[in-house]
């Protein structure tokens, strides 16, 4: 039995380290965005990169999201691998046209001759008491656009591994960073930082037989907490962390649902038109005969993101998840 | 004294003396568009260059006519003509070196052809067999951009990247007068100036954004005036004067290559044809206006200069016409063949590595195509041809 050198680290530290290692390994990697240089980003995720690699490789750009992503397109066309930071979820919207009209389709439009290896880092989601326009869960917008990968880590190890793989990918990746997990700590082994599944694979974070919770990003810790609390009811909940919304890992998700026959999709984005609808439909199409109850969704309310003093009522919590699991049991009985 | 100041809570430090970064005067464009043809400056122009421009202009005029005819035959879904704007298109493209890049808008087919791209491949987007028909790296031409002004930041990024790599590459980005109202135009200009990127922005002011005239587009004295706010020079040129456009663009390209940063050039021209074959230009402009511009035709301006100076005679004109006819005949012949459609291309270039979902959908389409083929005796234009299968 080998002992592994693990020590606690925050997700923010792992992300910084991922960019640093990627920049050291490949001179084509350039980090750019508003405040990413001298300040190190408003969340300090790019801290120290400008100092170590110079301002040409970690660049404070003018304040203009379309311009940041649009110039990154040209840089990628000339052989660079831009890593773009959008300061907050809702600040990325001016860059949507570049993302949707050009970034996502340049490879396809040119029959593979102009791949765009761009990573767009977006701190997203609520739970940190941010004021309006600082807490959106925008993943469904990105998921609806073919040509983009959409990735969101929930653990420190994934934060490092997925970001390294996103930067190394020849395709554009929207890398959603759950900002309320920036300061969460995990035991992490920086000696073997790439010991994680590649992009496109979901993982089972906790085994169980009563029902399967399917989740990602900021809702993973909530689901794990719910699974722990469920033991008091005599329920063993399985928890699947998607890690990647596009591509979607049908195989892992369906295997998990077949084991338990019951599924709840949990995320803080709105339920209507949200990722949960797509996931529930995929499960129903593939595992209908294994299901003992309808697939349920526990999502944020279908409202604009609420003011910070009310956000705890909006975000799916342990009780709401356990209520859904209880409804699944009722379906079984009744 | 304000209440805050009385309480001592507000103690502003005196602001540092503000200095403008440069004298705006040299950045401002001249009041009148720069002209060469018919002026003394024409005497200094290189005769070989003028003849080369003339041959290309005649060819461009013929290309516009041929492509417009192809829309009437249903061979092209749409064609935005540049008749009347040939001088901007061709003189600008010829101001670039081979290693430079061109970022065209959807109207700039002539500039793309002048870069050496196959005329048939350029029309792929408009014919509808694929969104982009040519390899952008082969002649360093980005895909024709349909959304307005969104290709301008790409040009800035590419030029910036080239400079970071130590290459003396310049990017030429083309946009119409309507495109200057878009946010991406502003952001591209600002990034280029802040980064001192080797970019030349060419605005072809052809008078209208579909039907909206320039007066409703901007309140600026000229579009070239917009440059001064970003801290880059603005230049105004007669867009129907090929020699003037070539000279101004060449100066701007040289300036950018030498590390001088970006330039905004406004070429004043006129769109003789409607926006596209789907547009009715009589609803928003009168014949008199169009006729006035016909009298300032770019091909005739250059022809007159060349013949007056004895650089071109009847047989030279005939040679240029023959050259254009040969190009048009080839274009017509090849465009009248049905394009080879490759349905599996729909899935092959979405991602570097296909997803499980796309592999399933690919298999579905392949089965449909095979069934179709069986039904139709094993051939037909929608046959199950494999394109770059992985």
XYZ file of C-alpha atoms in Angstrom:
724
model
C 0.000 0.000 0.000
C 1.403 3.355 -1.000
C 0.881 6.514 0.922
C -0.151 9.510 -1.134
C 1.230 12.958 -0.364
C -1.977 14.910 0.001
C -2.506 18.324 1.476
C -5.451 20.663 1.583
C -5.757 23.187 -1.230
C -8.504 25.495 -2.437
C -10.165 25.273 -5.830
C -8.843 28.749 -6.666
C -5.295 27.591 -5.955
C -5.720 24.526 -8.137
C -7.036 26.666 -11.006
C -4.115 29.068 -10.705
C -1.698 26.165 -10.671
C -3.372 24.654 -13.743
C -2.879 27.868 -15.723
C 0.686 28.265 -14.462
C 1.608 24.714 -15.443
C -0.098 25.063 -18.827
C 1.766 28.321 -19.517
C 5.077 26.788 -18.469
C 4.499 23.728 -20.648
C 3.359 25.576 -23.774
C 4.444 29.087 -24.787
C 1.303 29.360 -26.936
C -0.914 29.599 -23.839
C -1.953 33.194 -23.149
C -4.207 34.362 -20.318
C -6.265 37.488 -20.974
C -9.127 39.461 -19.502
C -10.091 42.413 -17.375
C -7.950 42.708 -14.193
C -6.185 39.365 -14.703
C -2.710 40.902 -14.684
C -1.517 43.136 -11.877
C -4.538 42.451 -9.693
C -4.560 38.713 -10.340
C -8.283 38.729 -11.101
C -11.079 39.821 -8.799
C -11.040 36.295 -7.341
C -7.207 36.157 -7.523
C -7.387 33.081 -9.729
C -4.732 34.488 -12.096
C -2.569 35.679 -9.214
C 1.133 35.800 -10.028
C 0.835 34.783 -13.691
C 1.676 38.222 -15.093
C 4.664 38.453 -12.786
C 5.956 35.034 -13.749
C 5.222 35.079 -17.487
C 5.089 38.789 -18.314
C 2.262 41.023 -19.434
C 2.355 39.698 -23.002
C 1.268 36.264 -21.725
C -1.097 37.377 -18.970
C -2.721 40.510 -20.324
C -4.960 43.116 -18.746
C -7.277 43.946 -21.620
C -9.595 46.909 -22.094
C -12.964 46.396 -20.417
C -14.921 44.847 -23.282
C -16.027 41.243 -23.287
C -16.807 40.978 -27.017
C -13.407 42.502 -27.712
C -11.662 40.123 -25.313
C -13.180 37.039 -26.904
C -13.087 38.468 -30.433
C -9.371 39.216 -30.272
C -8.827 35.761 -28.743
C -10.344 34.310 -31.939
C -7.702 36.042 -34.055
C -4.953 34.998 -31.657
C -6.101 31.382 -31.868
C -6.152 31.651 -35.672
C -2.468 32.560 -35.490
C -1.566 29.552 -33.329
C -1.972 30.777 -29.764
C -4.111 29.090 -27.104
C -5.946 31.939 -25.355
C -7.422 31.407 -21.905
C -10.017 34.136 -21.532
C -11.486 35.259 -18.224
C -14.996 36.672 -18.100
C -15.120 38.415 -14.754
C -18.626 37.270 -13.760
C -21.343 35.106 -15.363
C -23.601 37.985 -16.393
C -20.666 40.058 -17.680
C -20.075 37.423 -20.367
C -23.270 38.262 -22.250
C -21.737 40.961 -24.488
C -19.372 38.231 -25.709
C -22.230 35.898 -26.630
C -22.261 36.918 -30.252
C -18.581 36.138 -30.662
C -19.079 32.844 -28.845
C -22.114 31.745 -30.800
C -21.494 33.293 -34.211
C -17.773 32.561 -34.461
C -16.071 30.614 -31.652
C -18.456 27.668 -31.643
C -18.636 27.237 -35.413
C -15.286 28.272 -36.885
C -14.006 24.670 -37.045
C -17.193 23.443 -38.662
C -17.546 26.389 -41.052
C -13.993 25.826 -42.343
C -14.237 22.020 -42.491
C -11.686 21.614 -39.723
C -9.127 24.057 -41.149
C -9.524 26.703 -38.444
C -9.891 25.023 -35.063
C -10.128 27.504 -32.184
C -8.442 26.226 -29.020
C -9.928 28.868 -26.728
C -10.810 28.341 -23.064
C -13.427 30.758 -21.737
C -13.329 30.811 -17.943
C -16.572 32.018 -16.394
C -17.046 32.293 -12.612
C -20.718 31.354 -12.283
C -23.580 30.629 -9.929
C -24.775 32.064 -6.658
C -24.324 31.544 -2.963
C -21.715 34.205 -2.270
C -24.045 37.127 -1.592
C -23.284 38.848 -4.868
C -25.417 41.752 -6.059
C -27.458 41.584 -9.236
C -25.640 40.313 -12.360
C -23.036 38.488 -10.256
C -24.746 35.136 -9.637
C -26.269 33.812 -12.872
C -26.225 30.138 -13.804
C -25.813 30.497 -17.558
C -24.904 26.905 -18.457
C -28.059 26.196 -20.484
C -27.221 28.997 -22.924
C -23.827 27.458 -23.598
C -25.166 23.895 -23.726
C -27.587 24.915 -26.466
C -24.722 25.890 -28.783
C -23.146 23.060 -30.811
C -19.381 23.297 -31.144
C -18.701 24.271 -27.545
C -17.612 22.028 -24.723
C -19.175 22.976 -21.390
C -17.280 21.879 -18.313
C -17.719 22.566 -14.626
C -15.554 21.210 -11.816
C -16.835 20.538 -8.313
C -13.649 19.333 -6.637
C -10.147 20.726 -6.264
C -8.630 17.842 -8.224
C -11.130 18.330 -11.052
C -10.508 22.059 -11.092
C -6.884 21.394 -11.936
C -7.326 18.395 -14.201
C -10.264 19.685 -16.196
C -8.727 23.122 -16.719
C -5.455 21.616 -17.964
C -7.427 19.439 -20.374
C -9.623 22.376 -21.443
C -6.535 24.444 -22.290
C -5.001 21.485 -24.154
C -8.221 20.858 -26.109
C -8.247 21.845 -29.775
C -11.886 22.865 -29.350
C -13.360 25.852 -27.526
C -14.308 25.075 -23.949
C -16.602 27.126 -21.736
C -15.113 26.447 -18.337
C -17.652 27.284 -15.648
C -16.092 27.892 -12.252
C -18.552 27.613 -9.358
C -17.548 30.734 -7.516
C -18.910 29.614 -4.181
C -16.463 26.679 -4.311
C -13.393 28.878 -4.978
C -12.414 28.706 -1.326
C -13.564 25.142 -0.674
C -10.698 22.906 0.351
C -10.011 19.291 -0.540
C -7.156 17.006 0.208
C -5.255 17.203 -3.084
C -2.161 15.556 -4.370
C -0.216 18.147 -6.343
C 2.414 15.513 -7.151
C -0.069 13.754 -9.425
C -2.399 16.603 -10.343
C -3.733 14.951 -13.512
C -5.167 11.920 -11.706
C -8.728 12.691 -12.800
C -11.069 11.490 -15.507
C -10.795 13.372 -18.834
C -13.422 15.828 -20.116
C -16.644 14.094 -21.084
C -16.786 11.544 -18.271
C -19.067 11.721 -15.281
C -18.079 10.090 -11.996
C -19.992 8.470 -9.172
C -18.996 10.393 -6.038
C -20.968 8.235 -3.651
C -22.554 4.813 -4.112
C -26.117 4.060 -3.009
C -29.127 1.909 -3.842
C -32.204 4.028 -2.963
C -32.009 6.716 -5.626
C -29.467 8.517 -7.823
C -28.794 12.244 -7.504
C -27.387 13.683 -10.722
C -25.641 16.990 -10.271
C -22.597 19.121 -11.116
C -20.568 22.121 -10.013
C -21.882 24.143 -7.074
C -24.637 21.641 -6.233
C -22.321 18.667 -5.690
C -21.458 19.479 -2.057
C -25.169 20.073 -1.373
C -26.046 16.653 -2.803
C -23.300 14.937 -0.822
C -24.627 16.605 2.307
C -28.151 15.446 1.433
C -26.903 11.895 0.895
C -25.299 11.965 4.325
C -28.493 13.304 5.935
C -30.591 10.703 4.076
C -28.976 7.928 6.054
C -31.163 8.968 8.995
C -34.174 7.989 6.845
C -32.568 4.699 5.953
C -31.881 5.871 2.378
C -28.632 5.207 0.549
C -28.308 7.872 -2.135
C -25.983 7.571 -5.079
C -24.421 10.845 -6.244
C -23.230 11.355 -9.826
C -21.058 14.377 -10.649
C -21.431 15.164 -14.358
C -18.238 17.299 -14.576
C -18.975 17.912 -18.242
C -22.359 18.995 -19.578
C -21.135 18.845 -23.199
C -20.171 16.200 -24.129
C -22.703 14.411 -21.960
C -21.849 11.054 -20.397
C -25.062 9.085 -21.003
C -23.316 5.851 -20.163
C -22.334 6.660 -16.573
C -25.618 8.428 -15.865
C -27.775 5.605 -17.225
C -25.748 2.915 -15.474
C -26.290 4.756 -12.196
C -30.013 5.211 -12.788
C -30.443 1.557 -13.744
C -28.893 0.526 -10.432
C -31.380 2.498 -8.358
C -34.391 2.922 -10.641
C -34.943 6.414 -9.297
C -33.319 9.710 -10.250
C -33.308 13.342 -9.147
C -31.446 15.981 -11.147
C -30.150 18.796 -8.955
C -28.831 22.167 -10.112
C -29.238 25.818 -9.202
C -29.995 27.027 -12.737
C -33.686 27.563 -13.442
C -35.722 24.411 -14.011
C -37.747 25.606 -17.007
C -35.542 25.338 -20.067
C -32.692 24.374 -17.774
C -30.160 21.523 -18.032
C -32.343 19.256 -15.841
C -35.034 18.965 -18.502
C -32.518 17.695 -21.041
C -30.985 15.282 -18.556
C -34.376 13.922 -17.438
C -35.401 13.416 -21.065
C -32.192 11.546 -21.878
C -32.688 9.264 -18.863
C -36.321 8.604 -19.790
C -35.400 7.788 -23.384
C -32.692 5.345 -22.382
C -33.769 3.807 -19.078
C -37.573 3.993 -19.110
C -38.040 0.347 -18.268
C -35.651 0.587 -15.332
C -37.424 3.538 -13.783
C -39.630 3.005 -10.742
C -40.712 6.639 -10.663
C -40.558 9.728 -12.893
C -37.267 11.585 -13.034
C -37.587 14.628 -10.788
C -35.796 17.950 -10.917
C -34.699 20.058 -7.988
C -33.636 23.344 -9.534
C -33.550 27.045 -8.857
C -36.914 28.800 -9.175
C -37.886 30.150 -12.590
C -37.091 33.704 -11.558
C -34.334 36.190 -12.316
C -31.556 35.528 -9.846
C -32.790 36.935 -6.521
C -31.172 39.626 -4.371
C -28.480 38.278 -2.043
C -30.580 38.436 1.120
C -33.135 36.130 -0.466
C -30.896 33.763 -2.394
C -30.991 31.013 0.239
C -34.688 30.544 -0.574
C -33.882 30.128 -4.260
C -30.910 27.774 -4.143
C -31.716 24.060 -3.887
C -30.807 22.894 -0.383
C -30.666 19.607 1.463
C -34.343 19.651 2.515
C -35.632 20.254 -0.986
C -33.507 17.391 -2.278
C -34.706 15.031 0.480
C -38.324 15.999 -0.200
C -37.843 14.985 -3.814
C -36.332 11.666 -2.758
C -39.340 11.140 -0.460
C -41.680 11.773 -3.415
C -39.840 9.107 -5.365
C -40.498 6.640 -2.520
C -44.168 7.567 -2.484
C -44.305 6.833 -6.190
C -42.876 3.410 -5.379
C -45.507 2.731 -2.743
C -48.407 4.079 -4.491
C -17.647 73.931 1.329
C -19.707 70.780 1.219
C -21.039 69.072 4.312
C -18.653 66.176 3.842
C -15.713 68.537 3.560
C -16.744 70.345 6.754
C -16.764 67.046 8.601
C -13.339 66.301 7.296
C -14.459 63.081 5.698
C -13.822 64.279 2.176
C -10.275 65.312 1.476
C -9.608 65.000 -2.191
C -6.022 65.044 -3.245
C -5.425 67.415 -6.146
C -5.725 65.542 -9.405
C -2.510 65.017 -11.336
C -2.182 67.262 -14.355
C -4.013 65.525 -17.170
C -2.106 65.147 -20.377
C -3.621 64.095 -23.672
C -1.585 61.172 -24.991
C -0.901 62.863 -28.289
C -1.807 65.843 -30.365
C -5.048 64.883 -32.134
C -4.398 67.208 -35.062
C -2.269 64.767 -37.117
C -4.796 62.002 -36.448
C -7.677 63.894 -38.043
C -8.561 63.144 -41.653
C -8.443 65.803 -44.341
C -11.725 67.507 -45.141
C -11.777 66.170 -48.715
C -11.182 62.582 -49.821
C -7.688 62.029 -51.208
C -7.539 61.664 -54.990
C -4.822 60.679 -57.431
C -6.487 60.078 -60.823
C -6.910 63.275 -62.791
C -4.509 65.166 -60.503
C -0.788 65.906 -60.642
C -0.151 63.033 -58.217
C -1.141 60.576 -60.947
C 2.090 61.346 -62.758
C 4.044 59.767 -59.918
C 2.016 56.559 -59.882
C 3.700 53.412 -61.187
C 2.316 52.688 -64.689
C 2.641 48.925 -64.208
C 0.602 49.120 -60.997
C -2.077 51.194 -62.735
C -2.335 48.686 -65.577
C -2.507 45.813 -63.128
C -5.257 47.594 -61.205
C -7.132 48.214 -64.445
C -7.062 44.564 -65.521
C -8.318 43.512 -62.080
C -11.023 46.185 -62.014
C -12.388 45.080 -65.377
C -12.347 41.510 -64.154
C -14.091 42.512 -60.904
C -16.823 44.359 -62.807
C -17.385 41.240 -64.924
C -17.372 39.010 -61.843
C -20.137 41.107 -60.263
C -22.222 40.872 -63.438
C -21.694 37.120 -63.727
C -22.467 36.398 -60.092
C -25.615 38.539 -60.274
C -26.681 36.574 -63.365
C -26.132 33.351 -61.427
C -28.628 34.488 -58.781
C -31.224 34.909 -61.541
C -30.524 31.365 -62.687
C -30.963 30.081 -59.154
C -27.320 29.015 -58.913
C -26.629 31.413 -56.049
C -29.056 32.005 -53.190
C -27.956 35.612 -52.983
C -25.136 37.876 -54.174
C -24.233 41.230 -52.631
C -22.769 43.080 -55.588
C -19.804 45.448 -55.379
C -20.433 47.103 -58.728
C -19.153 50.645 -58.261
C -16.898 49.562 -55.409
C -14.365 47.525 -57.391
C -11.573 50.025 -56.763
C -11.792 49.701 -52.962
C -11.973 45.945 -53.102
C -9.081 45.355 -55.460
C -6.716 48.184 -54.583
C -6.986 47.270 -50.912
C -6.230 43.591 -51.491
C -3.272 44.471 -53.719
C -1.795 46.678 -50.979
C -1.085 43.560 -48.909
C 1.961 41.325 -49.009
C 1.528 37.588 -49.349
C 2.167 36.982 -45.627
C -0.542 39.465 -44.568
C -4.116 38.497 -43.672
C -7.448 39.749 -44.984
C -10.625 39.775 -42.853
C -13.513 40.337 -45.258
C -17.205 40.992 -44.707
C -19.818 39.127 -46.763
C -19.708 41.764 -49.532
C -15.960 41.538 -50.072
C -15.796 38.649 -52.538
C -13.727 40.671 -55.020
C -11.040 41.388 -52.428
C -10.919 37.679 -51.618
C -10.617 36.748 -55.305
C -7.888 39.367 -55.701
C -5.970 37.565 -52.937
C -5.853 34.527 -55.194
C -8.710 32.433 -53.807
C -10.576 30.368 -56.425
C -13.659 32.394 -57.537
C -15.870 29.313 -57.237
C -14.673 28.532 -53.695
C -15.415 32.128 -52.673
C -19.043 31.661 -53.701
C -19.579 28.565 -51.562
C -21.212 30.569 -48.764
C -23.618 32.255 -51.173
C -24.372 29.110 -53.160
C -25.086 27.242 -49.937
C -23.078 24.043 -50.335
C -20.910 24.930 -47.327
C -20.483 27.994 -45.096
C -16.920 28.523 -46.224
C -15.435 27.057 -49.366
C -11.741 27.860 -49.100
C -8.834 27.087 -46.814
C -8.210 30.309 -44.844
C -4.510 29.482 -44.468
C -3.901 28.947 -48.185
C -4.112 32.662 -49.037
C -4.394 34.061 -45.495
C -8.009 35.094 -45.870
C -10.489 34.653 -43.001
C -13.966 33.352 -43.851
C -16.430 35.935 -45.197
C -18.162 37.271 -42.079
C -21.926 37.644 -42.210
C -22.521 39.236 -38.775
C -21.468 42.872 -39.046
C -18.075 43.993 -37.721
C -17.531 40.825 -35.675
C -14.505 39.917 -37.796
C -12.725 43.157 -36.856
C -11.596 41.996 -33.379
C -10.359 38.780 -35.014
C -8.094 40.860 -37.233
C -6.786 42.717 -34.193
C -6.114 39.468 -32.319
C -4.324 37.882 -35.247
C -2.167 40.947 -35.854
C -1.381 41.154 -32.150
C -0.438 37.463 -32.018
C 1.792 37.813 -35.069
C 3.568 40.743 -33.463
C 4.053 38.764 -30.230
C 5.663 36.016 -32.302
C 7.966 38.515 -33.989
C 6.390 38.237 -37.466
C 5.895 41.441 -39.463
C 2.401 40.490 -40.570
C -0.344 43.056 -41.099
C -4.095 42.385 -40.959
C -6.524 44.276 -43.192
C -10.078 44.307 -41.862
C -12.928 45.420 -44.112
C -16.311 46.720 -42.977
C -19.165 48.743 -44.450
C -20.572 52.066 -43.266
C -23.389 50.330 -41.365
C -20.907 48.103 -39.558
C -19.291 51.136 -37.922
C -22.352 51.439 -35.655
C -21.784 47.992 -34.152
C -20.174 47.511 -30.752
C -17.555 45.168 -32.185
C -16.313 47.974 -34.465
C -15.703 50.138 -31.432
C -14.093 47.366 -29.398
C -11.811 46.327 -32.249
C -10.647 49.914 -32.844
C -10.007 50.418 -29.152
C -8.093 47.156 -28.669
C -6.033 47.821 -31.790
C -5.039 51.297 -30.623
C -4.293 50.244 -27.033
C -2.205 47.284 -28.224
C -0.729 49.235 -31.160
C -1.632 46.217 -33.259
C -0.557 46.194 -36.928
C -4.069 46.443 -38.340
C -5.611 48.538 -41.074
C -9.362 49.085 -40.901
C -10.971 49.859 -44.235
C -14.501 51.239 -44.109
C -16.148 51.113 -47.522
C -18.716 53.853 -47.187
C -21.051 52.964 -50.040
C -23.830 55.239 -48.802
C -26.302 52.705 -47.445
C -26.717 49.961 -44.876
C -29.308 48.069 -46.949
C -31.690 51.057 -47.129
C -30.499 53.307 -44.304
C -28.408 56.258 -45.557
C -25.242 57.407 -43.837
C -26.964 60.471 -42.369
C -29.139 58.153 -40.291
C -26.181 55.969 -39.398
C -23.866 58.479 -37.788
C -23.598 62.100 -36.714
C -19.816 62.141 -37.139
C -18.362 64.567 -39.725
C -16.933 61.512 -41.493
C -16.401 57.886 -40.550
C -12.665 58.505 -40.666
C -13.147 61.013 -37.839
C -13.989 58.132 -35.543
C -10.309 57.211 -35.479
C -9.193 60.195 -33.425
C -11.180 59.108 -30.377
C -9.194 55.885 -30.239
C -5.856 57.571 -30.748
C -5.180 56.366 -34.282
C -4.952 58.252 -37.565
C -8.039 58.498 -39.767
C -7.707 58.839 -43.538
C -10.332 59.774 -46.069
C -9.918 58.569 -49.634
C -11.940 58.574 -52.837
C -13.005 54.943 -52.963
C -13.585 55.067 -56.737
C -9.999 56.123 -57.363
C -8.050 52.863 -57.419
C -4.676 54.617 -57.424
C -5.625 56.718 -54.383
C -6.995 53.739 -52.468
C -3.870 51.733 -53.236
C -1.598 54.542 -52.114
C -3.442 55.278 -48.862
C -3.778 51.592 -47.981
C -0.139 50.920 -48.826
C 0.911 53.797 -46.555
C -1.245 52.440 -43.736
C 0.082 48.897 -44.205
C 3.673 50.169 -44.214
C 2.976 52.244 -41.099
C 1.503 49.214 -39.311
C 4.327 46.910 -40.385
C 6.896 49.359 -39.073
C 5.279 49.265 -35.633
C 3.265 52.469 -36.002
C -0.016 50.866 -35.010
C -3.439 50.851 -36.644
C -5.053 53.230 -39.128
C -8.706 53.746 -39.996
C -9.303 54.429 -43.681
C -12.692 55.534 -44.956
C -13.128 55.006 -48.679
C -16.051 57.036 -50.008
C -17.794 55.087 -52.738
C -21.260 54.071 -53.897
C -23.188 50.842 -54.252
C -24.551 51.025 -57.804
C -26.599 47.827 -57.501
C -29.137 47.060 -54.795
C -28.001 45.551 -51.481
C -28.623 42.085 -52.917
C -30.980 40.616 -55.515
C -33.567 40.447 -52.690
C -33.551 44.243 -52.270
C -35.526 46.939 -54.105
C -33.261 50.002 -54.133
C -35.859 52.218 -55.852
C -37.732 52.420 -52.541
C -35.007 54.449 -50.869
C -33.039 56.325 -53.553
C -33.596 58.120 -56.810
C -32.170 57.466 -60.288
C -30.493 60.881 -60.410
C -28.274 59.993 -57.485
C -27.258 56.693 -59.022
C -26.555 58.370 -62.383
C -24.346 60.984 -60.717
C -22.246 58.188 -59.272
C -22.126 56.339 -62.604
C -20.339 59.411 -63.938
C -17.690 58.784 -61.285
C -17.222 55.136 -62.185
C -14.002 53.533 -60.869
C -13.288 51.537 -64.044
C -13.820 54.547 -66.330
C -11.777 56.844 -64.091
C -8.782 54.559 -64.376
C -9.328 53.837 -68.065
C -9.445 57.567 -68.840
C -6.231 58.193 -66.905
C -4.424 55.354 -68.641
C -5.591 56.250 -72.177
C -4.961 59.987 -71.725
C -1.391 59.218 -70.705
C -0.873 56.738 -73.525
C -0.496 53.794 -71.152
C -3.489 51.968 -72.605
C -4.946 51.758 -76.087
C -7.897 50.057 -77.727
C -6.140 46.721 -77.932
C -5.145 46.927 -74.250
C -8.777 47.535 -73.321
C -9.808 44.615 -75.500
C -7.209 42.364 -73.859
C -8.551 43.258 -70.417
C -12.101 42.537 -71.598
C -11.067 39.207 -73.053
C -9.342 38.276 -69.810
C -12.501 39.115 -67.878
C -14.658 37.127 -70.326
C -12.430 34.084 -69.925
C -12.770 34.345 -66.132
C -16.560 34.757 -66.418
C -16.934 31.829 -68.810
C -14.957 29.599 -66.451
C -16.968 30.799 -63.457
C -20.255 30.268 -65.297
C -19.257 26.842 -66.513
C -18.127 25.607 -63.109
C -21.017 27.208 -61.210
C -23.496 25.559 -63.525
C -22.337 22.139 -62.410
C -24.143 20.784 -59.393
C -21.945 21.069 -56.308
C -20.740 17.824 -54.775
C -22.598 17.687 -51.526
C -21.108 15.693 -48.685
C -23.820 15.067 -46.116
C -21.485 13.370 -43.637
C -19.628 16.698 -43.391
C -22.520 17.737 -41.169
C -20.965 15.741 -38.338
C -17.279 15.584 -39.177
C -16.131 19.035 -38.122
C -18.223 19.980 -35.107
C -15.513 18.884 -32.673
C -11.962 17.616 -33.044
C -13.169 14.367 -31.544
C -16.797 13.503 -32.104
C -19.130 12.974 -29.149
C -21.160 9.819 -28.493
C -24.321 11.781 -29.313
C -22.987 12.926 -32.696
C -21.781 9.410 -33.529
C -25.330 8.144 -32.996
C -26.796 10.894 -35.171
C -24.162 10.275 -37.815
C -25.135 6.602 -37.968
C -28.780 7.611 -38.358
C -28.048 9.902 -41.299
C -25.850 7.302 -42.932
C -28.632 4.717 -42.701
C -31.085 7.210 -44.194
C -28.719 7.957 -47.063
C -28.171 4.279 -47.750
C -31.893 3.648 -47.816
C -32.303 6.610 -50.166
C -29.596 5.267 -52.418
C -31.200 1.832 -52.627
C -34.508 3.424 -53.495
C -33.008 5.526 -56.269
C -30.914 2.855 -57.882
C -27.637 3.580 -56.194
C -26.809 7.138 -57.271
C -27.962 10.713 -57.167
C -26.641 13.972 -55.833
C -27.544 13.137 -52.242
C -25.743 9.829 -52.314
C -24.043 8.508 -49.191
C -20.631 9.882 -50.038
C -18.175 9.629 -47.197
C -16.371 12.835 -46.441
C -13.452 12.675 -44.033
C -14.963 9.845 -42.009
C -13.313 9.110 -38.718
